[in-house]
Amino acid sequence: MGSKNKLKRFKENETFSNVIQPTREEITNKEFHLKGKWAKEFFKNDLPIVLELGCGKGEYSVGLAKMYPEKNFLGIDIKGARFWRGAKTAVEEEMNNVGFLRTQIELIDLIFAENEVDEIWITFPDPQIKYKRTKHRLTNTEFLQKYKKILKPDGVVNLKTDSEFMHGYTLGLLHGEGHEILHANHDVYKNEYSPEEVIGIQTFYENQYLEENKRITYIKFRVK
C-alpha cells in the first residue's frame, strides 16, 4: 500500500464515528475515558461486548456483527490503514454494533474494566514461532491473564488460525495451566461440528490459505 493511500485512509478513519484512536499516553497516564463504559457510551446500548484482537481488515468483526446483531463487536489493531476497510463498510451499511479501536493489544487491561467483555476472538495471529518472540504470542500466559481480567466469569476466547504451531502451542499451554477447553478442531472445514461463526466467515487471507490447502484450526476455551 502506498504512503499516500495510507494517509488517505488515516484521514478518513478520523471522520468515522465507529473508530477510536487514543494515544498510548491517554491509556497509560490516566484512566481511559471509555473504560467500563464501552456499551453505554460507545455503542449506546447494554448488549454484550465481543473483541477481535488483531482484526486486520476488519472482515471478521463485520461478519460477526452481521451474524449476531444482538451483540456489540470491537475490532482491535494497531494498523489503522488495515481496518479502514471494515470501518468504512460498517459506516456505509449503517451497522451500529461494530466499531474499531487502534491500539496495542497489550494495553487491553487498561482499556476495559474487569468483567466488561463477554467474548474474545483471535483470528489468524502472527504465531511468533521464534522462541525469543514467545512474549508476543497472543495466547501466552501473560496475555491469557489479561483476558481473564477483562472477561466476565463465563467469558470465552476463540482462536482461529492456519498455524499448526500456534494451535499446538496454545493447546499445550491450556492443558498445562488447567484452563477449560470447550472445543478443539484441527480442520474446521472437515468437521461437521464446527460452529457456524467459524466456517461461515472467511477473511481475504483465509481464502488464500484454503487455496494453498492449509488446514484451518480452531480452539474455544475459558481461562481459569
JSON list of C-alpha atoms in Angstrom, two decimals:
[
{"chain": "A", "resi": 1, "resn": "MET", "atom": "CA", "xyz": [0.00, 0.00, 0.00]},
{"chain": "A", "resi": 2, "resn": "GLY", "atom": "CA", "xyz": [1.42, 3.39, -0.99]},
{"chain": "A", "resi": 3, "resn": "SER", "atom": "CA", "xyz": [2.07, 6.06, 1.62]},
{"chain": "A", "resi": 4, "resn": "LYS", "atom": "CA", "xyz": [-0.47, 8.41, 0.01]},
{"chain": "A", "resi": 5, "resn": "ASN", "atom": "CA", "xyz": [-3.14, 5.75, 0.18]},
{"chain": "A", "resi": 6, "resn": "LYS", "atom": "CA", "xyz": [-2.29, 5.10, 3.83]},
{"chain": "A", "resi": 7, "resn": "LEU", "atom": "CA", "xyz": [-2.52, 8.78, 4.68]},
{"chain": "A", "resi": 8, "resn": "LYS", "atom": "CA", "xyz": [-5.87, 9.00, 2.92]},
{"chain": "A", "resi": 9, "resn": "ARG", "atom": "CA", "xyz": [-7.20, 6.09, 4.97]},
{"chain": "A", "resi": 10, "resn": "PHE", "atom": "CA", "xyz": [-5.84, 7.54, 8.21]},
{"chain": "A", "resi": 11, "resn": "LYS", "atom": "CA", "xyz": [-7.63, 10.81, 7.42]},
{"chain": "A", "resi": 12, "resn": "GLU", "atom": "CA", "xyz": [-10.87, 9.04, 6.62]},
{"chain": "A", "resi": 13, "resn": "ASN", "atom": "CA", "xyz": [-10.67, 7.00, 9.82]},
{"chain": "A", "resi": 14, "resn": "GLU", "atom": "CA", "xyz": [-10.71, 10.29, 11.73]},
{"chain": "A", "resi": 15, "resn": "THR", "atom": "CA", "xyz": [-14.14, 11.05, 10.28]},
{"chain": "A", "resi": 16, "resn": "PHE", "atom": "CA", "xyz": [-15.69, 7.70, 11.24]},
{"chain": "A", "resi": 17, "resn": "SER", "atom": "CA", "xyz": [-17.79, 7.70, 14.41]},
{"chain": "A", "resi": 18, "resn": "ASN", "atom": "CA", "xyz": [-17.11, 3.98, 14.82]},
{"chain": "A", "resi": 19, "resn": "VAL", "atom": "CA", "xyz": [-13.32, 4.40, 15.13]},
{"chain": "A", "resi": 20, "resn": "ILE", "atom": "CA", "xyz": [-11.44, 5.23, 18.35]},
{"chain": "A", "resi": 21, "resn": "GLN", "atom": "CA", "xyz": [-7.73, 6.11, 18.13]},
{"chain": "A", "resi": 22, "resn": "PRO", "atom": "CA", "xyz": [-6.34, 7.05, 21.56]},
{"chain": "A", "resi": 23, "resn": "THR", "atom": "CA", "xyz": [-2.68, 7.84, 22.09]},
{"chain": "A", "resi": 24, "resn": "ARG", "atom": "CA", "xyz": [-0.66, 5.49, 24.27]},
{"chain": "A", "resi": 25, "resn": "GLU", "atom": "CA", "xyz": [-0.39, 8.30, 26.81]},
{"chain": "A", "resi": 26, "resn": "GLU", "atom": "CA", "xyz": [-4.17, 8.64, 27.02]},
{"chain": "A", "resi": 27, "resn": "ILE", "atom": "CA", "xyz": [-4.34, 4.99, 28.01]},
{"chain": "A", "resi": 28, "resn": "THR", "atom": "CA", "xyz": [-1.35, 4.69, 30.32]},
{"chain": "A", "resi": 29, "resn": "ASN", "atom": "CA", "xyz": [-1.17, 8.05, 32.09]},
{"chain": "A", "resi": 30, "resn": "LYS", "atom": "CA", "xyz": [-4.73, 8.13, 33.44]},
{"chain": "A", "resi": 31, "resn": "GLU", "atom": "CA", "xyz": [-7.86, 6.01, 33.43]},
{"chain": "A", "resi": 32, "resn": "PHE", "atom": "CA", "xyz": [-9.09, 5.64, 29.87]},
{"chain": "A", "resi": 33, "resn": "HIS", "atom": "CA", "xyz": [-12.37, 7.54, 29.43]},
{"chain": "A", "resi": 34, "resn": "LEU", "atom": "CA", "xyz": [-14.29, 4.58, 27.97]},
{"chain": "A", "resi": 35, "resn": "LYS", "atom": "CA", "xyz": [-13.04, 2.01, 30.47]},
{"chain": "A", "resi": 36, "resn": "GLY", "atom": "CA", "xyz": [-16.12, 0.37, 31.99]},
{"chain": "A", "resi": 37, "resn": "LYS", "atom": "CA", "xyz": [-18.39, 2.44, 29.74]},
{"chain": "A", "resi": 38, "resn": "TRP", "atom": "CA", "xyz": [-17.98, 0.88, 26.29]},
{"chain": "A", "resi": 39, "resn": "ALA", "atom": "CA", "xyz": [-21.54, -0.41, 25.98]},
{"chain": "A", "resi": 40, "resn": "LYS", "atom": "CA", "xyz": [-23.20, 2.70, 27.34]},
{"chain": "A", "resi": 41, "resn": "GLU", "atom": "CA", "xyz": [-21.07, 5.48, 25.83]},
{"chain": "A", "resi": 42, "resn": "PHE", "atom": "CA", "xyz": [-19.60, 3.98, 22.63]},
{"chain": "A", "resi": 43, "resn": "PHE", "atom": "CA", "xyz": [-22.25, 1.51, 21.45]},
{"chain": "A", "resi": 44, "resn": "LYS", "atom": "CA", "xyz": [-25.04, 3.31, 23.36]},
{"chain": "A", "resi": 45, "resn": "ASN", "atom": "CA", "xyz": [-26.77, 0.12, 24.45]},
{"chain": "A", "resi": 46, "resn": "ASP", "atom": "CA", "xyz": [-26.37, -2.64, 27.05]},
{"chain": "A", "resi": 47, "resn": "LEU", "atom": "CA", "xyz": [-25.58, -5.53, 24.71]},
{"chain": "A", "resi": 48, "resn": "PRO", "atom": "CA", "xyz": [-22.69, -8.00, 25.25]},
{"chain": "A", "resi": 49, "resn": "ILE", "atom": "CA", "xyz": [-19.25, -6.89, 24.03]},
{"chain": "A", "resi": 50, "resn": "VAL", "atom": "CA", "xyz": [-17.07, -9.11, 21.82]},
{"chain": "A", "resi": 51, "resn": "LEU", "atom": "CA", "xyz": [-13.48, -8.20, 20.90]},
{"chain": "A", "resi": 52, "resn": "GLU", "atom": "CA", "xyz": [-11.48, -9.28, 17.86]},
{"chain": "A", "resi": 53, "resn": "LEU", "atom": "CA", "xyz": [-7.77, -8.93, 18.58]},
{"chain": "A", "resi": 54, "resn": "GLY", "atom": "CA", "xyz": [-5.52, -8.22, 15.60]},
{"chain": "A", "resi": 55, "resn": "CYS", "atom": "CA", "xyz": [-8.55, -7.64, 13.40]},
{"chain": "A", "resi": 56, "resn": "GLY", "atom": "CA", "xyz": [-6.63, -6.78, 10.21]},
{"chain": "A", "resi": 57, "resn": "LYS", "atom": "CA", "xyz": [-9.05, -5.58, 7.54]},
{"chain": "A", "resi": 58, "resn": "GLY", "atom": "CA", "xyz": [-11.96, -5.98, 9.97]},
{"chain": "A", "resi": 59, "resn": "GLU", "atom": "CA", "xyz": [-13.72, -8.64, 7.90]},
{"chain": "A", "resi": 60, "resn": "TYR", "atom": "CA", "xyz": [-14.34, -10.96, 10.84]},
{"chain": "A", "resi": 61, "resn": "SER", "atom": "CA", "xyz": [-15.63, -8.22, 13.12]},
{"chain": "A", "resi": 62, "resn": "VAL", "atom": "CA", "xyz": [-18.05, -7.06, 10.44]},
{"chain": "A", "resi": 63, "resn": "GLY", "atom": "CA", "xyz": [-19.05, -10.63, 9.61]},
{"chain": "A", "resi": 64, "resn": "LEU", "atom": "CA", "xyz": [-19.76, -11.47, 13.24]},
{"chain": "A", "resi": 65, "resn": "ALA", "atom": "CA", "xyz": [-21.70, -8.22, 13.70]},
{"chain": "A", "resi": 66, "resn": "LYS", "atom": "CA", "xyz": [-23.95, -9.18, 10.79]},
{"chain": "A", "resi": 67, "resn": "MET", "atom": "CA", "xyz": [-24.37, -12.70, 12.15]},
{"chain": "A", "resi": 68, "resn": "TYR", "atom": "CA", "xyz": [-25.13, -11.56, 15.70]},
{"chain": "A", "resi": 69, "resn": "PRO", "atom": "CA", "xyz": [-26.97, -8.20, 15.69]},
{"chain": "A", "resi": 70, "resn": "GLU", "atom": "CA", "xyz": [-27.76, -8.73, 19.37]},
{"chain": "A", "resi": 71, "resn": "LYS", "atom": "CA", "xyz": [-24.08, -8.26, 20.31]},
{"chain": "A", "resi": 72, "resn": "ASN", "atom": "CA", "xyz": [-21.52, -5.45, 20.06]},
{"chain": "A", "resi": 73, "resn": "PHE", "atom": "CA", "xyz": [-18.23, -6.12, 18.25]},
{"chain": "A", "resi": 74, "resn": "LEU", "atom": "CA", "xyz": [-14.98, -4.20, 18.53]},
{"chain": "A", "resi": 75, "resn": "GLY", "atom": "CA", "xyz": [-12.03, -4.91, 16.23]},
{"chain": "A", "resi": 76, "resn": "ILE", "atom": "CA", "xyz": [-8.64, -4.00, 17.68]},
{"chain": "A", "resi": 77, "resn": "ASP", "atom": "CA", "xyz": [-5.46, -3.48, 15.67]},
{"chain": "A", "resi": 78, "resn": "ILE", "atom": "CA", "xyz": [-2.51, -1.08, 15.70]},
{"chain": "A", "resi": 79, "resn": "LYS", "atom": "CA", "xyz": [-2.68, -0.69, 11.90]},
{"chain": "A", "resi": 80, "resn": "GLY", "atom": "CA", "xyz": [-5.49, 1.73, 11.16]},
{"chain": "A", "resi": 81, "resn": "ALA", "atom": "CA", "xyz": [-4.94, 1.65, 7.40]},
{"chain": "A", "resi": 82, "resn": "ARG", "atom": "CA", "xyz": [-5.93, -2.01, 7.51]},
{"chain": "A", "resi": 83, "resn": "PHE", "atom": "CA", "xyz": [-9.15, -1.84, 9.49]},
{"chain": "A", "resi": 84, "resn": "TRP", "atom": "CA", "xyz": [-10.21, 1.21, 7.47]},
{"chain": "A", "resi": 85, "resn": "ARG", "atom": "CA", "xyz": [-11.97, -1.23, 5.13]},
{"chain": "A", "resi": 86, "resn": "GLY", "atom": "CA", "xyz": [-14.05, -2.76, 7.89]},
{"chain": "A", "resi": 87, "resn": "ALA", "atom": "CA", "xyz": [-14.86, 0.60, 9.44]},
{"chain": "A", "resi": 88, "resn": "LYS", "atom": "CA", "xyz": [-15.91, 2.04, 6.08]},
{"chain": "A", "resi": 89, "resn": "THR", "atom": "CA", "xyz": [-18.13, -0.97, 5.33]},
{"chain": "A", "resi": 90, "resn": "ALA", "atom": "CA", "xyz": [-19.80, -0.64, 8.72]},
{"chain": "A", "resi": 91, "resn": "VAL", "atom": "CA", "xyz": [-20.46, 3.08, 8.11]},
{"chain": "A", "resi": 92, "resn": "GLU", "atom": "CA", "xyz": [-21.77, 2.51, 4.59]},
{"chain": "A", "resi": 93, "resn": "GLU", "atom": "CA", "xyz": [-24.08, -0.28, 5.76]},
{"chain": "A", "resi": 94, "resn": "GLU", "atom": "CA", "xyz": [-25.17, 1.68, 8.86]},
{"chain": "A", "resi": 95, "resn": "MET", "atom": "CA", "xyz": [-24.09, -1.05, 11.25]},
{"chain": "A", "resi": 96, "resn": "ASN", "atom": "CA", "xyz": [-24.30, 0.28, 14.78]},
{"chain": "A", "resi": 97, "resn": "ASN", "atom": "CA", "xyz": [-23.00, -2.81, 16.57]},
{"chain": "A", "resi": 98, "resn": "VAL", "atom": "CA", "xyz": [-19.42, -2.81, 15.27]},
{"chain": "A", "resi": 99, "resn": "GLY", "atom": "CA", "xyz": [-16.52, -0.46, 15.92]},
{"chain": "A", "resi": 100, "resn": "PHE", "atom": "CA", "xyz": [-12.74, -0.34, 15.68]},
{"chain": "A", "resi": 101, "resn": "LEU", "atom": "CA", "xyz": [-10.01, 0.60, 18.15]},
{"chain": "A", "resi": 102, "resn": "ARG", "atom": "CA", "xyz": [-6.47, 1.46, 17.10]},
{"chain": "A", "resi": 103, "resn": "THR", "atom": "CA", "xyz": [-4.10, 0.47, 19.87]},
{"chain": "A", "resi": 104, "resn": "GLN", "atom": "CA", "xyz": [-1.58, -2.12, 21.06]},
{"chain": "A", "resi": 105, "resn": "ILE", "atom": "CA", "xyz": [-3.25, -5.31, 22.25]},
{"chain": "A", "resi": 106, "resn": "GLU", "atom": "CA", "xyz": [-1.05, -5.50, 25.35]},
{"chain": "A", "resi": 107, "resn": "LEU", "atom": "CA", "xyz": [-2.92, -2.44, 26.69]},
{"chain": "A", "resi": 108, "resn": "ILE", "atom": "CA", "xyz": [-6.38, -4.02, 26.73]},
{"chain": "A", "resi": 109, "resn": "ASP", "atom": "CA", "xyz": [-6.46, -4.46, 30.51]},
{"chain": "A", "resi": 110, "resn": "LEU", "atom": "CA", "xyz": [-6.09, -0.68, 30.78]},
{"chain": "A", "resi": 111, "resn": "ILE", "atom": "CA", "xyz": [-8.82, -0.04, 28.19]},
{"chain": "A", "resi": 112, "resn": "PHE", "atom": "CA", "xyz": [-11.53, -2.35, 29.51]},
{"chain": "A", "resi": 113, "resn": "ALA", "atom": "CA", "xyz": [-12.77, -2.79, 33.05]},
{"chain": "A", "resi": 114, "resn": "GLU", "atom": "CA", "xyz": [-12.87, -6.08, 34.90]},
{"chain": "A", "resi": 115, "resn": "ASN", "atom": "CA", "xyz": [-15.73, -8.30, 33.64]},
{"chain": "A", "resi": 116, "resn": "GLU", "atom": "CA", "xyz": [-16.60, -5.81, 30.88]},
{"chain": "A", "resi": 117, "resn": "VAL", "atom": "CA", "xyz": [-16.06, -8.17, 27.94]},
{"chain": "A", "resi": 118, "resn": "ASP", "atom": "CA", "xyz": [-18.15, -11.23, 27.08]},
{"chain": "A", "resi": 119, "resn": "GLU", "atom": "CA", "xyz": [-16.02, -12.90, 24.43]},
{"chain": "A", "resi": 120, "resn": "ILE", "atom": "CA", "xyz": [-12.70, -12.59, 22.58]},
{"chain": "A", "resi": 121, "resn": "TRP", "atom": "CA", "xyz": [-11.76, -13.69, 19.07]},
{"chain": "A", "resi": 122, "resn": "ILE", "atom": "CA", "xyz": [-8.14, -14.08, 17.93]},
{"chain": "A", "resi": 123, "resn": "THR", "atom": "CA", "xyz": [-8.16, -14.63, 14.18]},
{"chain": "A", "resi": 124, "resn": "PHE", "atom": "CA", "xyz": [-5.04, -15.66, 12.26]},
{"chain": "A", "resi": 125, "resn": "PRO", "atom": "CA", "xyz": [-2.49, -14.03, 14.58]},
{"chain": "A", "resi": 126, "resn": "ASP", "atom": "CA", "xyz": [1.21, -13.98, 13.83]},
{"chain": "A", "resi": 127, "resn": "PRO", "atom": "CA", "xyz": [2.37, -17.25, 15.51]},
{"chain": "A", "resi": 128, "resn": "GLN", "atom": "CA", "xyz": [5.68, -15.66, 16.52]},
{"chain": "A", "resi": 129, "resn": "ILE", "atom": "CA", "xyz": [7.45, -19.01, 16.03]},
{"chain": "A", "resi": 130, "resn": "LYS", "atom": "CA", "xyz": [10.92, -17.97, 17.25]},
{"chain": "A", "resi": 131, "resn": "TYR", "atom": "CA", "xyz": [11.41, -18.65, 20.96]},
{"chain": "A", "resi": 132, "resn": "LYS", "atom": "CA", "xyz": [12.55, -15.09, 21.67]},
{"chain": "A", "resi": 133, "resn": "ARG", "atom": "CA", "xyz": [9.16, -13.92, 20.29]},
{"chain": "A", "resi": 134, "resn": "THR", "atom": "CA", "xyz": [7.17, -16.01, 22.80]},
{"chain": "A", "resi": 135, "resn": "LYS", "atom": "CA", "xyz": [6.17, -12.89, 24.74]},
{"chain": "A", "resi": 136, "resn": "HIS", "atom": "CA", "xyz": [4.37, -11.60, 21.64]},
{"chain": "A", "resi": 137, "resn": "ARG", "atom": "CA", "xyz": [2.17, -14.67, 21.12]},
{"chain": "A", "resi": 138, "resn": "LEU", "atom": "CA", "xyz": [-1.41, -13.66, 21.79]},
{"chain": "A", "resi": 139, "resn": "THR", "atom": "CA", "xyz": [-2.12, -16.86, 23.74]},
{"chain": "A", "resi": 140, "resn": "ASN", "atom": "CA", "xyz": [0.88, -16.80, 26.05]},
{"chain": "A", "resi": 141, "resn": "THR", "atom": "CA", "xyz": [0.37, -16.87, 29.83]},
{"chain": "A", "resi": 142, "resn": "GLU", "atom": "CA", "xyz": [0.63, -13.09, 30.25]},
{"chain": "A", "resi": 143, "resn": "PHE", "atom": "CA", "xyz": [-1.99, -12.39, 27.59]},
{"chain": "A", "resi": 144, "resn": "LEU", "atom": "CA", "xyz": [-4.31, -15.08, 28.98]},
{"chain": "A", "resi": 145, "resn": "GLN", "atom": "CA", "xyz": [-4.25, -13.34, 32.37]},
{"chain": "A", "resi": 146, "resn": "LYS", "atom": "CA", "xyz": [-5.12, -10.02, 30.74]},
{"chain": "A", "resi": 147, "resn": "TYR", "atom": "CA", "xyz": [-8.06, -11.71, 29.01]},
{"chain": "A", "resi": 148, "resn": "LYS", "atom": "CA", "xyz": [-9.22, -13.26, 32.27]},
{"chain": "A", "resi": 149, "resn": "LYS", "atom": "CA", "xyz": [-9.17, -9.86, 33.94]},
{"chain": "A", "resi": 150, "resn": "ILE", "atom": "CA", "xyz": [-11.47, -8.16, 31.40]},
{"chain": "A", "resi": 151, "resn": "LEU", "atom": "CA", "xyz": [-13.71, -11.14, 30.60]},
{"chain": "A", "resi": 152, "resn": "LYS", "atom": "CA", "xyz": [-16.84, -11.98, 32.54]},
{"chain": "A", "resi": 153, "resn": "PRO", "atom": "CA", "xyz": [-16.52, -15.13, 34.67]},
{"chain": "A", "resi": 154, "resn": "ASP", "atom": "CA", "xyz": [-18.16, -17.26, 31.97]},
{"chain": "A", "resi": 155, "resn": "GLY", "atom": "CA", "xyz": [-16.44, -15.41, 29.10]},
{"chain": "A", "resi": 156, "resn": "VAL", "atom": "CA", "xyz": [-14.67, -17.36, 26.36]},
{"chain": "A", "resi": 157, "resn": "VAL", "atom": "CA", "xyz": [-11.74, -16.96, 23.98]},
{"chain": "A", "resi": 158, "resn": "ASN", "atom": "CA", "xyz": [-11.75, -18.22, 20.37]},
{"chain": "A", "resi": 159, "resn": "LEU", "atom": "CA", "xyz": [-8.55, -18.88, 18.42]},
{"chain": "A", "resi": 160, "resn": "LYS", "atom": "CA", "xyz": [-8.82, -19.45, 14.67]},
{"chain": "A", "resi": 161, "resn": "THR", "atom": "CA", "xyz": [-5.52, -19.98, 12.87]},
{"chain": "A", "resi": 162, "resn": "ASP", "atom": "CA", "xyz": [-3.81, -21.59, 9.90]},
{"chain": "A", "resi": 163, "resn": "SER", "atom": "CA", "xyz": [-0.70, -22.19, 12.02]},
{"chain": "A", "resi": 164, "resn": "GLU", "atom": "CA", "xyz": [-0.32, -25.75, 13.32]},
{"chain": "A", "resi": 165, "resn": "PHE", "atom": "CA", "xyz": [2.41, -24.36, 15.58]},
{"chain": "A", "resi": 166, "resn": "MET", "atom": "CA", "xyz": [0.10, -21.78, 17.15]},
{"chain": "A", "resi": 167, "resn": "HIS", "atom": "CA", "xyz": [-2.67, -24.35, 17.53]},
{"chain": "A", "resi": 168, "resn": "GLY", "atom": "CA", "xyz": [-0.36, -26.88, 19.21]},
{"chain": "A", "resi": 169, "resn": "TYR", "atom": "CA", "xyz": [1.37, -24.28, 21.40]},
{"chain": "A", "resi": 170, "resn": "THR", "atom": "CA", "xyz": [-1.96, -22.96, 22.64]},
{"chain": "A", "resi": 171, "resn": "LEU", "atom": "CA", "xyz": [-3.45, -26.41, 23.30]},
{"chain": "A", "resi": 172, "resn": "GLY", "atom": "CA", "xyz": [-0.35, -27.43, 25.25]},
{"chain": "A", "resi": 173, "resn": "LEU", "atom": "CA", "xyz": [-0.42, -24.27, 27.33]},
{"chain": "A", "resi": 174, "resn": "LEU", "atom": "CA", "xyz": [-4.14, -24.58, 28.06]},
{"chain": "A", "resi": 175, "resn": "HIS", "atom": "CA", "xyz": [-3.73, -28.19, 29.19]},
{"chain": "A", "resi": 176, "resn": "GLY", "atom": "CA", "xyz": [-0.63, -27.39, 31.21]},
{"chain": "A", "resi": 177, "resn": "GLU", "atom": "CA", "xyz": [-2.20, -24.46, 33.07]},
{"chain": "A", "resi": 178, "resn": "GLY", "atom": "CA", "xyz": [-5.56, -26.15, 33.65]},
{"chain": "A", "resi": 179, "resn": "HIS", "atom": "CA", "xyz": [-7.76, -23.91, 31.54]},
{"chain": "A", "resi": 180, "resn": "GLU", "atom": "CA", "xyz": [-11.09, -25.20, 30.24]},
{"chain": "A", "resi": 181, "resn": "ILE", "atom": "CA", "xyz": [-11.04, -26.28, 26.59]},
{"chain": "A", "resi": 182, "resn": "LEU", "atom": "CA", "xyz": [-14.58, -26.16, 25.19]},
{"chain": "A", "resi": 183, "resn": "HIS", "atom": "CA", "xyz": [-13.82, -27.08, 21.56]},
{"chain": "A", "resi": 184, "resn": "ALA", "atom": "CA", "xyz": [-10.69, -28.03, 19.65]},
{"chain": "A", "resi": 185, "resn": "ASN", "atom": "CA", "xyz": [-10.56, -28.80, 15.95]},
{"chain": "A", "resi": 186, "resn": "HIS", "atom": "CA", "xyz": [-7.58, -29.43, 13.63]},
{"chain": "A", "resi": 187, "resn": "ASP", "atom": "CA", "xyz": [-9.51, -28.87, 10.38]},
{"chain": "A", "resi": 188, "resn": "VAL", "atom": "CA", "xyz": [-12.73, -26.87, 10.69]},
{"chain": "A", "resi": 189, "resn": "TYR", "atom": "CA", "xyz": [-13.88, -27.45, 7.12]},
{"chain": "A", "resi": 190, "resn": "LYS", "atom": "CA", "xyz": [-13.74, -31.22, 7.51]},
{"chain": "A", "resi": 191, "resn": "ASN", "atom": "CA", "xyz": [-15.57, -31.37, 10.83]},
{"chain": "A", "resi": 192, "resn": "GLU", "atom": "CA", "xyz": [-19.36, -31.45, 10.94]},
{"chain": "A", "resi": 193, "resn": "TYR", "atom": "CA", "xyz": [-19.36, -29.97, 14.45]},
{"chain": "A", "resi": 194, "resn": "SER", "atom": "CA", "xyz": [-17.58, -26.74, 13.51]},
{"chain": "A", "resi": 195, "resn": "PRO", "atom": "CA", "xyz": [-19.58, -23.72, 14.76]},
{"chain": "A", "resi": 196, "resn": "GLU", "atom": "CA", "xyz": [-21.25, -21.55, 12.12]},
{"chain": "A", "resi": 197, "resn": "GLU", "atom": "CA", "xyz": [-19.31, -18.47, 13.16]},
{"chain": "A", "resi": 198, "resn": "VAL", "atom": "CA", "xyz": [-16.07, -20.38, 12.46]},
{"chain": "A", "resi": 199, "resn": "ILE", "atom": "CA", "xyz": [-16.86, -21.64, 8.96]},
{"chain": "A", "resi": 200, "resn": "GLY", "atom": "CA", "xyz": [-19.46, -19.07, 7.91]},
{"chain": "A", "resi": 201, "resn": "ILE", "atom": "CA", "xyz": [-16.99, -16.15, 7.79]},
{"chain": "A", "resi": 202, "resn": "GLN", "atom": "CA", "xyz": [-13.83, -16.22, 5.70]},
{"chain": "A", "resi": 203, "resn": "THR", "atom": "CA", "xyz": [-11.27, -13.44, 5.53]},
{"chain": "A", "resi": 204, "resn": "PHE", "atom": "CA", "xyz": [-9.26, -12.48, 2.46]},
{"chain": "A", "resi": 205, "resn": "TYR", "atom": "CA", "xyz": [-6.18, -14.22, 3.83]},
{"chain": "A", "resi": 206, "resn": "GLU", "atom": "CA", "xyz": [-8.15, -17.27, 4.93]},
{"chain": "A", "resi": 207, "resn": "ASN", "atom": "CA", "xyz": [-9.30, -17.78, 1.36]},
{"chain": "A", "resi": 208, "resn": "GLN", "atom": "CA", "xyz": [-5.67, -17.65, 0.29]},
{"chain": "A", "resi": 209, "resn": "TYR", "atom": "CA", "xyz": [-4.73, -20.24, 2.91]},
{"chain": "A", "resi": 210, "resn": "LEU", "atom": "CA", "xyz": [-7.51, -22.53, 1.72]},
{"chain": "A", "resi": 211, "resn": "GLU", "atom": "CA", "xyz": [-6.32, -22.21, -1.88]},
{"chain": "A", "resi": 212, "resn": "GLU", "atom": "CA", "xyz": [-2.91, -23.36, -0.62]},
{"chain": "A", "resi": 213, "resn": "ASN", "atom": "CA", "xyz": [-4.64, -26.35, 1.04]},
{"chain": "A", "resi": 214, "resn": "LYS", "atom": "CA", "xyz": [-3.72, -25.15, 4.51]},
{"chain": "A", "resi": 215, "resn": "ARG", "atom": "CA", "xyz": [-5.84, -26.53, 7.32]},
{"chain": "A", "resi": 216, "resn": "ILE", "atom": "CA", "xyz": [-7.72, -24.01, 9.43]},
{"chain": "A", "resi": 217, "resn": "THR", "atom": "CA", "xyz": [-7.73, -24.88, 13.12]},
{"chain": "A", "resi": 218, "resn": "TYR", "atom": "CA", "xyz": [-9.93, -23.63, 15.96]},
{"chain": "A", "resi": 219, "resn": "ILE", "atom": "CA", "xyz": [-9.94, -23.67, 19.74]},
{"chain": "A", "resi": 220, "resn": "LYS", "atom": "CA", "xyz": [-12.61, -22.29, 22.08]},
{"chain": "A", "resi": 221, "resn": "PHE", "atom": "CA", "xyz": [-11.62, -22.05, 25.72]},
{"chain": "A", "resi": 222, "resn": "ARG", "atom": "CA", "xyz": [-12.26, -20.43, 29.08]},
{"chain": "A", "resi": 223, "resn": "VAL", "atom": "CA", "xyz": [-9.36, -19.02, 31.10]},
{"chain": "A", "resi": 224, "resn": "LYS", "atom": "CA", "xyz": [-9.31, -20.35, 34.66]}
]
